[in-house]
mmCIF file of C-alpha atoms in Angstrom:
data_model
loop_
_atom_site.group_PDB
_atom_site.id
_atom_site.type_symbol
_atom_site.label_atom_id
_atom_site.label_comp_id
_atom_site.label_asym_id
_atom_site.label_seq_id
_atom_site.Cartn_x
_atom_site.Cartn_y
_atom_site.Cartn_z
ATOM 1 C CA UNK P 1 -24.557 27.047 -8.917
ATOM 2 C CA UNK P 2 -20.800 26.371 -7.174
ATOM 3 C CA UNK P 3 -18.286 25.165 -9.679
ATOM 4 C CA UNK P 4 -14.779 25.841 -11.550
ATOM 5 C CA UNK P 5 -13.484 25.345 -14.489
ATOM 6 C CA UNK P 6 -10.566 25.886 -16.416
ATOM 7 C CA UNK P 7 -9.222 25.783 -19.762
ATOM 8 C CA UNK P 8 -7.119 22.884 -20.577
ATOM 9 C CA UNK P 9 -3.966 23.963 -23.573
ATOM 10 C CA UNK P 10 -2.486 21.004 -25.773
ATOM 11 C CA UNK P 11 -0.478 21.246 -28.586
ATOM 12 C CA UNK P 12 -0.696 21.506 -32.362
ATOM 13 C CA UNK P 13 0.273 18.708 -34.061
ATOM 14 C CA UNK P 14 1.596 19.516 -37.722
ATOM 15 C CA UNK P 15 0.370 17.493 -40.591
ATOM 16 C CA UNK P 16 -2.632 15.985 -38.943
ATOM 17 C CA UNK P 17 -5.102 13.981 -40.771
ATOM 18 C CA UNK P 18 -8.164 11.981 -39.598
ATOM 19 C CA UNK P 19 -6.931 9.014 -41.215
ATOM 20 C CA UNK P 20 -3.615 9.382 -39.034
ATOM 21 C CA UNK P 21 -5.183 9.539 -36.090
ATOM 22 C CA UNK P 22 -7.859 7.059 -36.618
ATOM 23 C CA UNK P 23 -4.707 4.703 -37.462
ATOM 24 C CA UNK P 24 -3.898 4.836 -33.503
ATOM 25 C CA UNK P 25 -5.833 2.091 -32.774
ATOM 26 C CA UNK P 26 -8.272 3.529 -30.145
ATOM 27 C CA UNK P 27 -8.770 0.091 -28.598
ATOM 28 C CA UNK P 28 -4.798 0.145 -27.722
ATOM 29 C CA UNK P 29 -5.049 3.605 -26.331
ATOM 30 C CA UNK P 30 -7.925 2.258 -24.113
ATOM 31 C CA UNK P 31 -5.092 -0.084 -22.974
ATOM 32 C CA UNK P 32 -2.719 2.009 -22.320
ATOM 33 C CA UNK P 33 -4.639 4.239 -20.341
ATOM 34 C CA UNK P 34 -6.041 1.898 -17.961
ATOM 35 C CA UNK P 35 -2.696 0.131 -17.213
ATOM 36 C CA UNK P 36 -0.702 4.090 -16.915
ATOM 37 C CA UNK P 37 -3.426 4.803 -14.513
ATOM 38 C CA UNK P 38 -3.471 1.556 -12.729
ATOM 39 C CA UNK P 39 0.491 2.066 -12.542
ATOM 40 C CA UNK P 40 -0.349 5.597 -10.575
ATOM 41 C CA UNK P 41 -2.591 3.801 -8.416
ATOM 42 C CA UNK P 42 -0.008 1.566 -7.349
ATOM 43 C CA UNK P 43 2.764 3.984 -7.044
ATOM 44 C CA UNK P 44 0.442 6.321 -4.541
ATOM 45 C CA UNK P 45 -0.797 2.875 -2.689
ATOM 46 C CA UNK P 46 2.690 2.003 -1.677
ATOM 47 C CA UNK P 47 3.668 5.212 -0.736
ATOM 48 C CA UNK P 48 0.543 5.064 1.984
ATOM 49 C CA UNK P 49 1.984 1.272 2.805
ATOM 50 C CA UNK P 50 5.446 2.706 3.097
ATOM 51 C CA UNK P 51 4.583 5.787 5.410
ATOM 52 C CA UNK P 52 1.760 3.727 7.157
ATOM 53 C CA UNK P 53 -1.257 5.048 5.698
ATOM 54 C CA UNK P 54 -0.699 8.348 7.685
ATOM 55 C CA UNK P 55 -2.549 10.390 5.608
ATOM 56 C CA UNK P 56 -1.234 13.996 5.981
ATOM 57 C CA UNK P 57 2.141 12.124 5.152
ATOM 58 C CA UNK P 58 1.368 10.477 1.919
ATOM 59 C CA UNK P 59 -0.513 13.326 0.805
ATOM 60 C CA UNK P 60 2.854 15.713 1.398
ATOM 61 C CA UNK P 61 4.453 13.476 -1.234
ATOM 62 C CA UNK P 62 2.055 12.822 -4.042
ATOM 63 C CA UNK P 63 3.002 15.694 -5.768
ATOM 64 C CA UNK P 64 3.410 16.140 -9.780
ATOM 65 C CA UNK P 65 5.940 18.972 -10.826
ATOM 66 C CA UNK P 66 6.893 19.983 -7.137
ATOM 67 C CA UNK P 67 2.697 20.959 -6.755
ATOM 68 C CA UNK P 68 -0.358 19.523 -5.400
ATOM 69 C CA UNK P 69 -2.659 17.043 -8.258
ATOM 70 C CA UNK P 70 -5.025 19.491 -8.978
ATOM 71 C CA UNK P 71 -2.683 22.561 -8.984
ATOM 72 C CA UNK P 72 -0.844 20.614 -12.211
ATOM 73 C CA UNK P 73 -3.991 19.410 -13.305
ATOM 74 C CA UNK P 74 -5.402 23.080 -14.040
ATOM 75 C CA UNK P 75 -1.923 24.177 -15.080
ATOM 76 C CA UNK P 76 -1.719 21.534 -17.778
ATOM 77 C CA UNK P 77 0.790 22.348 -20.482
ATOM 78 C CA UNK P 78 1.672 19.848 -22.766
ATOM 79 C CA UNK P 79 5.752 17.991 -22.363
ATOM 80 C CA UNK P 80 7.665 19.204 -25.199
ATOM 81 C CA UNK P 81 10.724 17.788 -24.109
ATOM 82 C CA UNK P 82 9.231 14.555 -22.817
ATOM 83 C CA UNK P 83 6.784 14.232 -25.257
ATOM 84 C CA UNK P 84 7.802 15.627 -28.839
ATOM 85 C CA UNK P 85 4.743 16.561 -30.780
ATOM 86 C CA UNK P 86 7.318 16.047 -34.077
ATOM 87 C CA UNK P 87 6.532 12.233 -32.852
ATOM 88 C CA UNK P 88 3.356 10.282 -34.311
ATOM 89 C CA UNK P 89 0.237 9.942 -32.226
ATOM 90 C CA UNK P 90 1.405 6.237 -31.739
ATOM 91 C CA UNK P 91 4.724 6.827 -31.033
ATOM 92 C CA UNK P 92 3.826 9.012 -28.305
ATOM 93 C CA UNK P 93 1.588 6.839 -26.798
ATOM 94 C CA UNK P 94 4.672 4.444 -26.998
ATOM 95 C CA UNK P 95 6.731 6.371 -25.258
ATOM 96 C CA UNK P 96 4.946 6.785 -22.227
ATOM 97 C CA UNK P 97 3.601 3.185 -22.417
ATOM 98 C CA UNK P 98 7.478 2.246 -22.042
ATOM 99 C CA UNK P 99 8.192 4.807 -19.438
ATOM 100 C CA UNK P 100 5.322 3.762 -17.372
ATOM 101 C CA UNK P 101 5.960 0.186 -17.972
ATOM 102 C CA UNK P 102 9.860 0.598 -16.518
ATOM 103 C CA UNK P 103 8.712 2.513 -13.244
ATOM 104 C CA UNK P 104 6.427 -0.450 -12.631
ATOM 105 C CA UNK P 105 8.646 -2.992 -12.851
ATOM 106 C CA UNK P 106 11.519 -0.619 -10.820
ATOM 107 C CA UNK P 107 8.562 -0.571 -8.259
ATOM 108 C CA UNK P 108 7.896 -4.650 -8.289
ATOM 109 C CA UNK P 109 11.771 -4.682 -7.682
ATOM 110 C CA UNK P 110 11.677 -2.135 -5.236
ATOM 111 C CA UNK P 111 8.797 -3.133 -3.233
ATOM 112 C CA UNK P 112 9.651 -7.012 -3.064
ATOM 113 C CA UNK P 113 13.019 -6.114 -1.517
ATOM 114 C CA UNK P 114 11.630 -4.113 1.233
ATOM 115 C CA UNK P 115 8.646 -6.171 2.028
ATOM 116 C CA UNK P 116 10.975 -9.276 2.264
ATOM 117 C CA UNK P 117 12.950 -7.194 4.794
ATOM 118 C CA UNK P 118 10.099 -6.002 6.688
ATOM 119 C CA UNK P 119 8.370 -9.201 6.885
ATOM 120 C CA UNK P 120 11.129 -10.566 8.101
ATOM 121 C CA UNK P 121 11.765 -8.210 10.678
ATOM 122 C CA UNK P 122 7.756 -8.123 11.719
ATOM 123 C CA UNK P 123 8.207 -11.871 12.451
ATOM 124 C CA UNK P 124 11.012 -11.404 14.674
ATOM 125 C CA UNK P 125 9.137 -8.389 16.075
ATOM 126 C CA UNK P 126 6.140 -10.976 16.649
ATOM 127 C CA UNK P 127 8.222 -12.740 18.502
ATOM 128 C CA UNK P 128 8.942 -10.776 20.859
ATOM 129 C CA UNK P 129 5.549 -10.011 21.720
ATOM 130 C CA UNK P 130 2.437 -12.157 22.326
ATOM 131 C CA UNK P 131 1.698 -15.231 24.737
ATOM 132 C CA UNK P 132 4.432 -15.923 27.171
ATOM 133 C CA UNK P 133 4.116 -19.338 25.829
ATOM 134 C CA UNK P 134 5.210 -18.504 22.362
ATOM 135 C CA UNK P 135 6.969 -14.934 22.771
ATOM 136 C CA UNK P 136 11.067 -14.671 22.780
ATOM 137 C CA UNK P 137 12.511 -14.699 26.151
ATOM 138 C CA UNK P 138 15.622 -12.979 24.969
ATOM 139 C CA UNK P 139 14.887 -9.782 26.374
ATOM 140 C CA UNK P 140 13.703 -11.412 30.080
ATOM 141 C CA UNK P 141 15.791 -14.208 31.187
ATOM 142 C CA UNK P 142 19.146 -13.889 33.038
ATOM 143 C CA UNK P 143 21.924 -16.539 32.921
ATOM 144 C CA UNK P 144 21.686 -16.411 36.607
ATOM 145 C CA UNK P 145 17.723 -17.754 36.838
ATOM 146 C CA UNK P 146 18.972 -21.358 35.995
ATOM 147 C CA UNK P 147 20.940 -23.683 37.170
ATOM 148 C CA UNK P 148 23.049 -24.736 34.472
ATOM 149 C CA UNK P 149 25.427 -27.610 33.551
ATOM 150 C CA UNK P 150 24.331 -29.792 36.256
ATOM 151 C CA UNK P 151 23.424 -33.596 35.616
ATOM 152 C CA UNK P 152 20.730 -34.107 37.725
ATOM 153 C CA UNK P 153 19.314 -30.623 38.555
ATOM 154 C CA UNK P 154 17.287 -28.278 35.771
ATOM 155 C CA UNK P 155 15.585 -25.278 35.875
ATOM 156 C CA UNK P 156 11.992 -25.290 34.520
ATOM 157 C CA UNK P 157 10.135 -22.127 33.243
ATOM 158 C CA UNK P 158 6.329 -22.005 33.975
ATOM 159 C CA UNK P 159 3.229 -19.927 32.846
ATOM 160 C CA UNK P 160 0.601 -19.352 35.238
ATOM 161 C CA UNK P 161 -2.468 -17.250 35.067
ATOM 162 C CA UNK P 162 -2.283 -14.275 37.218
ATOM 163 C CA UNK P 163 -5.507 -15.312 39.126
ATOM 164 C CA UNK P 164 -3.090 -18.832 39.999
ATOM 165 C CA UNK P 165 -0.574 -16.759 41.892
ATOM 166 C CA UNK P 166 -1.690 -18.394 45.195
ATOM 167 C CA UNK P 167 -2.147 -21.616 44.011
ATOM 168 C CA UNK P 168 0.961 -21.663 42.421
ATOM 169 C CA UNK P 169 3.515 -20.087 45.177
ATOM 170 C CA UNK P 170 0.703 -22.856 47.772
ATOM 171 C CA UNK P 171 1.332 -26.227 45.720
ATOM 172 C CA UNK P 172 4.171 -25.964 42.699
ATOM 173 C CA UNK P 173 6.663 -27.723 45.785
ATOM 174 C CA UNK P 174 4.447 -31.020 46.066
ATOM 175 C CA UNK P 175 3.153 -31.253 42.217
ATOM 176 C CA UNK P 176 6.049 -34.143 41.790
ATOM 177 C CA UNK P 177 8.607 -35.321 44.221
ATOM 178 C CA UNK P 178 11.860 -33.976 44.105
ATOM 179 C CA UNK P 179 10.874 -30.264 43.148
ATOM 180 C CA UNK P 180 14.044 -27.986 45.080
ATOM 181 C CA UNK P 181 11.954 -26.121 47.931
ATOM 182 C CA UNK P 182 11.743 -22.503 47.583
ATOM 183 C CA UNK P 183 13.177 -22.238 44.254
ATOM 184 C CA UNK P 184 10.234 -20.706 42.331
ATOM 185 C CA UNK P 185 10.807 -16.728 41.198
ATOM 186 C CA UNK P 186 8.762 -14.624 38.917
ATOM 187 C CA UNK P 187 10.340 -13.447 36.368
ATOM 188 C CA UNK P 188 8.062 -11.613 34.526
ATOM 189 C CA UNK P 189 4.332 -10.745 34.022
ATOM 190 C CA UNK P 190 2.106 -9.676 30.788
ATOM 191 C CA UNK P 191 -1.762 -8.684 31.046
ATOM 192 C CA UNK P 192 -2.481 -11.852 31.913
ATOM 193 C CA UNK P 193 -0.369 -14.739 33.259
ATOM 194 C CA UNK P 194 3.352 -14.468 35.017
ATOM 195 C CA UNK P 195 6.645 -16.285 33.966
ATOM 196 C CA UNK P 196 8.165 -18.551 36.636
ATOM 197 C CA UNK P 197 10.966 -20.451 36.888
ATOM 198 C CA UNK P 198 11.210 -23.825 39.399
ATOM 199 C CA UNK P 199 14.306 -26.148 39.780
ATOM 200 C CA UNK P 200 13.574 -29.918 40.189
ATOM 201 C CA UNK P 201 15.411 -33.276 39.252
ATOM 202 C CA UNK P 202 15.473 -34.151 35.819
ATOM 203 C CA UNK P 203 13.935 -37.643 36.399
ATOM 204 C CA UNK P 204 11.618 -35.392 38.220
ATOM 205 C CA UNK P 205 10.021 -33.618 34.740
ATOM 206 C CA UNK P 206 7.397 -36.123 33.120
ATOM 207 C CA UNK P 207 5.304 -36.295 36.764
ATOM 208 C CA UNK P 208 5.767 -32.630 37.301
ATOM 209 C CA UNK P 209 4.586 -31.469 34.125
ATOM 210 C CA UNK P 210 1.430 -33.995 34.106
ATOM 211 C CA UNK P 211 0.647 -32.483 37.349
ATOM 212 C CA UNK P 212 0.992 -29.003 36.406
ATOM 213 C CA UNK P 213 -0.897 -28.874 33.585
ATOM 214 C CA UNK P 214 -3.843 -30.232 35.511
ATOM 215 C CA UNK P 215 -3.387 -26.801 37.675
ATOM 216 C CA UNK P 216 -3.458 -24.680 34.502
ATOM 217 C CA UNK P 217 0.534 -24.179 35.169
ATOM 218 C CA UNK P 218 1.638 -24.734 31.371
ATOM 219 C CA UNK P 219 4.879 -25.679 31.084
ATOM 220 C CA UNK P 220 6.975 -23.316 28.729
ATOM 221 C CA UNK P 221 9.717 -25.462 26.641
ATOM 222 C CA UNK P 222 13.390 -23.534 26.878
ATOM 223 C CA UNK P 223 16.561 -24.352 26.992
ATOM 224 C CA UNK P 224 18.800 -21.381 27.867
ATOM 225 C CA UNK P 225 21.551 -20.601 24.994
ATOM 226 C CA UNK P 226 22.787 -17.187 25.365
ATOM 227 C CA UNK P 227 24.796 -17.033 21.288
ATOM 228 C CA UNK P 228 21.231 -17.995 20.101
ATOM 229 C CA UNK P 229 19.638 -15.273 22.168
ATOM 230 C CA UNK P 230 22.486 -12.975 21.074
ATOM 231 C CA UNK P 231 22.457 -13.470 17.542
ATOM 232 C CA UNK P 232 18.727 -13.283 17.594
ATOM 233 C CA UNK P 233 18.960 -9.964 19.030
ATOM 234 C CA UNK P 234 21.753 -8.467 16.770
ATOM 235 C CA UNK P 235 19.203 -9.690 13.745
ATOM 236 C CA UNK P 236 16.753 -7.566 14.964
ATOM 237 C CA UNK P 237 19.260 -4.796 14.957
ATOM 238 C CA UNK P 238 20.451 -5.635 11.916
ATOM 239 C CA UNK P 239 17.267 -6.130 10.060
ATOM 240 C CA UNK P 240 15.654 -3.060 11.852
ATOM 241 C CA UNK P 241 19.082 -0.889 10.576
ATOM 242 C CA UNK P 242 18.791 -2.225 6.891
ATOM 243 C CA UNK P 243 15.408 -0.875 6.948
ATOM 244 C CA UNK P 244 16.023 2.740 8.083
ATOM 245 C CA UNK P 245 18.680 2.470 5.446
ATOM 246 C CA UNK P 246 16.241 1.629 2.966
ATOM 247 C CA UNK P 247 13.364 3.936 3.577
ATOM 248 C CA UNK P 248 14.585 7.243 3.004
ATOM 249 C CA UNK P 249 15.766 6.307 -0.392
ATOM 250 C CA UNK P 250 13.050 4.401 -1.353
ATOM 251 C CA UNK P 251 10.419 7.258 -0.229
ATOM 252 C CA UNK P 252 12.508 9.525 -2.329
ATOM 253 C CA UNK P 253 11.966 7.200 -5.222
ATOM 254 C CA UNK P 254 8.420 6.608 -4.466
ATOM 255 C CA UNK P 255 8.304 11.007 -5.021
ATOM 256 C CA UNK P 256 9.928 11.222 -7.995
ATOM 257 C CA UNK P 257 8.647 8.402 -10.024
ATOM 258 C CA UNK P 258 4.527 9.079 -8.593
ATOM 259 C CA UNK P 259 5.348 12.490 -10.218
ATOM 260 C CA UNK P 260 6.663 11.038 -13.730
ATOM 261 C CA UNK P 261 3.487 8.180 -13.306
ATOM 262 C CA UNK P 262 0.710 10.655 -12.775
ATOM 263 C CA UNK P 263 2.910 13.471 -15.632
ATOM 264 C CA UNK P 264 2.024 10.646 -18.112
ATOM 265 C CA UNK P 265 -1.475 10.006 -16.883
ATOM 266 C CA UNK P 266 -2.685 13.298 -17.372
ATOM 267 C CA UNK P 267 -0.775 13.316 -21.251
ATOM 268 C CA UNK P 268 -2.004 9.962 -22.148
ATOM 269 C CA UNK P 269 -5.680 11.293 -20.692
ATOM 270 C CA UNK P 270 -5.288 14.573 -22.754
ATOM 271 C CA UNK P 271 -4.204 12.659 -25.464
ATOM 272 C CA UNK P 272 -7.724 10.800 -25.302
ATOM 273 C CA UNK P 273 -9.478 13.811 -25.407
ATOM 274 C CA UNK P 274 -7.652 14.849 -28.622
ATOM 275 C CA UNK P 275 -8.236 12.307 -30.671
ATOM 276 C CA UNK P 276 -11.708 11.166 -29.526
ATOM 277 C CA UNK P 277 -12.040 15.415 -30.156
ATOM 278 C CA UNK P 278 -10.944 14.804 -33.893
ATOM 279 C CA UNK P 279 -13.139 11.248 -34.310
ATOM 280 C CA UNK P 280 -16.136 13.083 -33.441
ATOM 281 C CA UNK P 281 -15.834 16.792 -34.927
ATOM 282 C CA UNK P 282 -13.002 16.101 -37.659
ATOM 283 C CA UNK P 283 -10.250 18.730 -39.027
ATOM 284 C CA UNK P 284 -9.087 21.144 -38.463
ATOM 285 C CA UNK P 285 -9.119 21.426 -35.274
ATOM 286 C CA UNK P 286 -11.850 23.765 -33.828
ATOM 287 C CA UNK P 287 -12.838 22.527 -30.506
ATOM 288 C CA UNK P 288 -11.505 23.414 -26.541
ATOM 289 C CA UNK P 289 -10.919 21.230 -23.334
ATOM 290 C CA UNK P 290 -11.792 22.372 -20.260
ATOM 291 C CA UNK P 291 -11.641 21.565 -16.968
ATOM 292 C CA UNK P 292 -14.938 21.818 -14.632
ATOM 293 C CA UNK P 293 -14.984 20.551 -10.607
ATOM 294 C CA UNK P 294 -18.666 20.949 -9.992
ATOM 295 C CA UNK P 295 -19.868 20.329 -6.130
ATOM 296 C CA UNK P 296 -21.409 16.941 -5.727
ATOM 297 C CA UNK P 297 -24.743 18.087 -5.496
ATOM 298 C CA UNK P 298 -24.482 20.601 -8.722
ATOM 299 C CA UNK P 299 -23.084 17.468 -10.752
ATOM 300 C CA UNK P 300 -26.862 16.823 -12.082
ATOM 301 C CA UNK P 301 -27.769 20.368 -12.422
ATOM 302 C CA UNK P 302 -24.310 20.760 -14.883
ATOM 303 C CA UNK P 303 -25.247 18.044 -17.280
ATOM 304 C CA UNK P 304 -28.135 19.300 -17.915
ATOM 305 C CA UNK P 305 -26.448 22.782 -18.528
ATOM 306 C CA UNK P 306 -23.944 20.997 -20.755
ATOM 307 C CA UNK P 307 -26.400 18.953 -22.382
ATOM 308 C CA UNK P 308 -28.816 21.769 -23.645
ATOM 309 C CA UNK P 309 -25.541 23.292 -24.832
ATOM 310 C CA UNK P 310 -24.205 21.064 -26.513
ATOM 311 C CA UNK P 311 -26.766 18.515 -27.716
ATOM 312 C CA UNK P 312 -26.534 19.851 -31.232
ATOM 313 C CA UNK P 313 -23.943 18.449 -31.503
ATOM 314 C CA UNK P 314 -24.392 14.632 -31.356
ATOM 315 C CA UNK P 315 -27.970 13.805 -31.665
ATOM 316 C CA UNK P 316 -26.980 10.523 -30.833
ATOM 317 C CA UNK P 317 -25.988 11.478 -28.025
ATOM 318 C CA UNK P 318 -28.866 13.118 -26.658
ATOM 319 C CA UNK P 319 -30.805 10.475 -27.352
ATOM 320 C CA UNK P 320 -28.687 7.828 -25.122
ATOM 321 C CA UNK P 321 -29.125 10.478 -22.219
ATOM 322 C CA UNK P 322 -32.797 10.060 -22.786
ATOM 323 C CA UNK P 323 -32.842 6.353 -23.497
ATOM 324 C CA UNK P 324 -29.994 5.338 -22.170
ATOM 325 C CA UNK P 325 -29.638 2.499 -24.803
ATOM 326 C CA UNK P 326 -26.641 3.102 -27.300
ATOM 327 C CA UNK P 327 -23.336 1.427 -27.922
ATOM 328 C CA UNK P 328 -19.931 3.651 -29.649
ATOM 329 C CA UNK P 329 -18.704 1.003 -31.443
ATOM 330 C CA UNK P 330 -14.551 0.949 -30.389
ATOM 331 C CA UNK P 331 -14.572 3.559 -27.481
ATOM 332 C CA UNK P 332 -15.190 0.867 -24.868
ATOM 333 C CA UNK P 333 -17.459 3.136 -22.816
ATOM 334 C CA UNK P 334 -20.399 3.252 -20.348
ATOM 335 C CA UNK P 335 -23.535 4.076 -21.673
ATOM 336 C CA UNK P 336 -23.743 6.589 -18.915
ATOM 337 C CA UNK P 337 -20.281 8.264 -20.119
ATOM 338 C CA UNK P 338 -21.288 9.014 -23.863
ATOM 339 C CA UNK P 339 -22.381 12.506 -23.871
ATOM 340 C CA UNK P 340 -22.823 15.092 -26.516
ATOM 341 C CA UNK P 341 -19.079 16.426 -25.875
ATOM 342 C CA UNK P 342 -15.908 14.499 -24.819
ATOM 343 C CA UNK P 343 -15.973 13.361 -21.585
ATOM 344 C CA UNK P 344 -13.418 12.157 -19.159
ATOM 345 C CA UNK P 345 -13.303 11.928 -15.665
ATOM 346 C CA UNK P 346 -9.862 13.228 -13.517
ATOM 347 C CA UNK P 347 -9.728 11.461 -10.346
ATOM 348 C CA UNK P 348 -7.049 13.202 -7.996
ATOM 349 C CA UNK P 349 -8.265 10.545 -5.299
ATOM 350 C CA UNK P 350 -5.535 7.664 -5.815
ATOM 351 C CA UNK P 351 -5.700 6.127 -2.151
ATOM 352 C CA UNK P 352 -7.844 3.148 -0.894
ATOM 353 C CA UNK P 353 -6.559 3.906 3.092
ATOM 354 C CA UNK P 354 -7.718 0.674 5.266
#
């Protein structure tokens, strides 16, 4: 059989009674748990959102204590300084409740600002990219493609589909009257269609965009303003700027506070462990956690080995493994979970990558 194991150290809390710990209300501890966790979860998420969901990245920086998750998993030693074990079951559990609590709302904060600013810098972004009938033509058009400030002339741009070229360069001079001859230029050209510009009357406009239209020449609506284009353009900068500025720091905070997040998971979990320990096998304390990472195909084969060693234990137990029909009043789990000896599941795995 291929698996490891460890032995898991906690503390020894001083003038611990049954009644004590039963007075943590189990059901709250079941809170807390699932929300500290839920706050990891979240932490490690955004750090793949941040980075990109490049893997090899976000696993560089979910780190607890400077090391890997399982490295400080299987080198578990109990917070004294964080964690005082002077401090009452509950009061611990309040403690990192509050701590947990604070880095998720530092990370709503956090991760609203920065979204805001990326968002808004995607959407310019966006802009600048996509159809030519839609995209920014800040980065394309000259001042010198139109003719400007005239009263009867104007300079029209024009999309055409790259397999209209001909059709285009053969008819866009008798589509209305009045179109200036040889005034057509191609400005620019994506995948699929070219941009064009064409100078005509302005009385001129109505007939020639009817007209072009019904030659699949689509008409692109612009008026050329060169402080809009350049402010548009130093927003990009701008926005794109603010957001260097913000990542490093906020990757940095990401580190730190995943560490403290997951730090308090693993207590809180360990925490479980002890007192479910104490609920089931009362005082004093006589019993040992350990930490086993069986291969997925052993993981039958080892709770079978763990059953037939420990069945003795909890008859009851042994007979939901066989029946599968038993309910721990106040423990709020599975049937499949409930097994002769404490059992809790360590799940290192924190990212959902898209």
């Amino acid at each position: 059989m291929s698996w490891w194991g460890c032995l898991m150290s906690w503390p020894s809390w001083t003038r611990l009674s049954r009644e004590n710990v039963q007075s943590w209300s189990f059901q709250r501890a079941v809170m807390s748990f699932d929300a500290v966790h839920s706050v990891v979860k979240k932490v490690a998420q955004y750090m793949a959102d941040v980075l990109e969901d490049s893997r090899d990245k976000v696993q560089e920086n979910l780190l607890a204590n400077g090391v890997d998750l399982v490295t400080y998993v299987t080198r578990f030693q109990w917070d004294m300084a964080k964690y005082p074990i002077k401090q009452s079951l509950k009061n611990i559990s309040e403690i990192i409740t509050k701590q947990v609590t604070q880095i998720d709302n530092d990370l709503k904060a956090r991760a609203s600002a920065y979204n805001n600013l990326k968002g808004n810098l995607q959407n310019l972004e966006r802009k600048n990219a996509g159809s030519l009938l839609t995209r920014s033509l800040a980065d394309i058009v000259k001042k010198d493609d139109f003719v400007l400030d005239s009263e009867y002339l104007i300079t029209m741009l024009v999309v055409v589909p790259k397999t209209n070229y001909n059709d285009w360069q053969r008819t866009y001079e008798t589509l209305a009257e009045m179109v200036v001859p040889r005034s057509t230029n191609l400005l620019f050209e994506d995948q699929d269609s070219g941009l064009f510009t064409v100078t005509l009357f302005r009385k001129a406009i109505d007939d020639f965009r009817l007209k072009a239209r019904e030659n699949k020449f689509m008409l692109r609506d612009f008026q050329y303003n060169e402080e809009e284009m350049k402010a548009d353009k130093e927003e990009m900068t701008r926005l794109s700027t603010d957001k260097k500025k913000q990542f490093g720091p906020l990757v940095r905070w990401l580190k730190v506070n995943f560490s403290e997040a997951f730090i308090a998971w693993i207590h809180i979990k360990a925490l479980r462990v002890f007192v479910e320990s104490v609920l089931r096998y009362g005082l004093p304390v006589n019993f040992q956690a350990m930490l086993l990472q069986p291969n997925k195909k052993n993981m039958k084969k080892l709770r079978e080995v763990l059953n037939d060693l420990y069945k003795h234990l909890d008859s009851g137990a042994a007979a939901i493994i066989d029946q599968s029909t038993m309910d721990i009043p106040g423990l709020n789990l599975s049937q499949q979970e409930y097994y002769p000896y404490v059992y809790y599941k360590i799940d290192c795995n924190l990212l959902d990558f898209k």
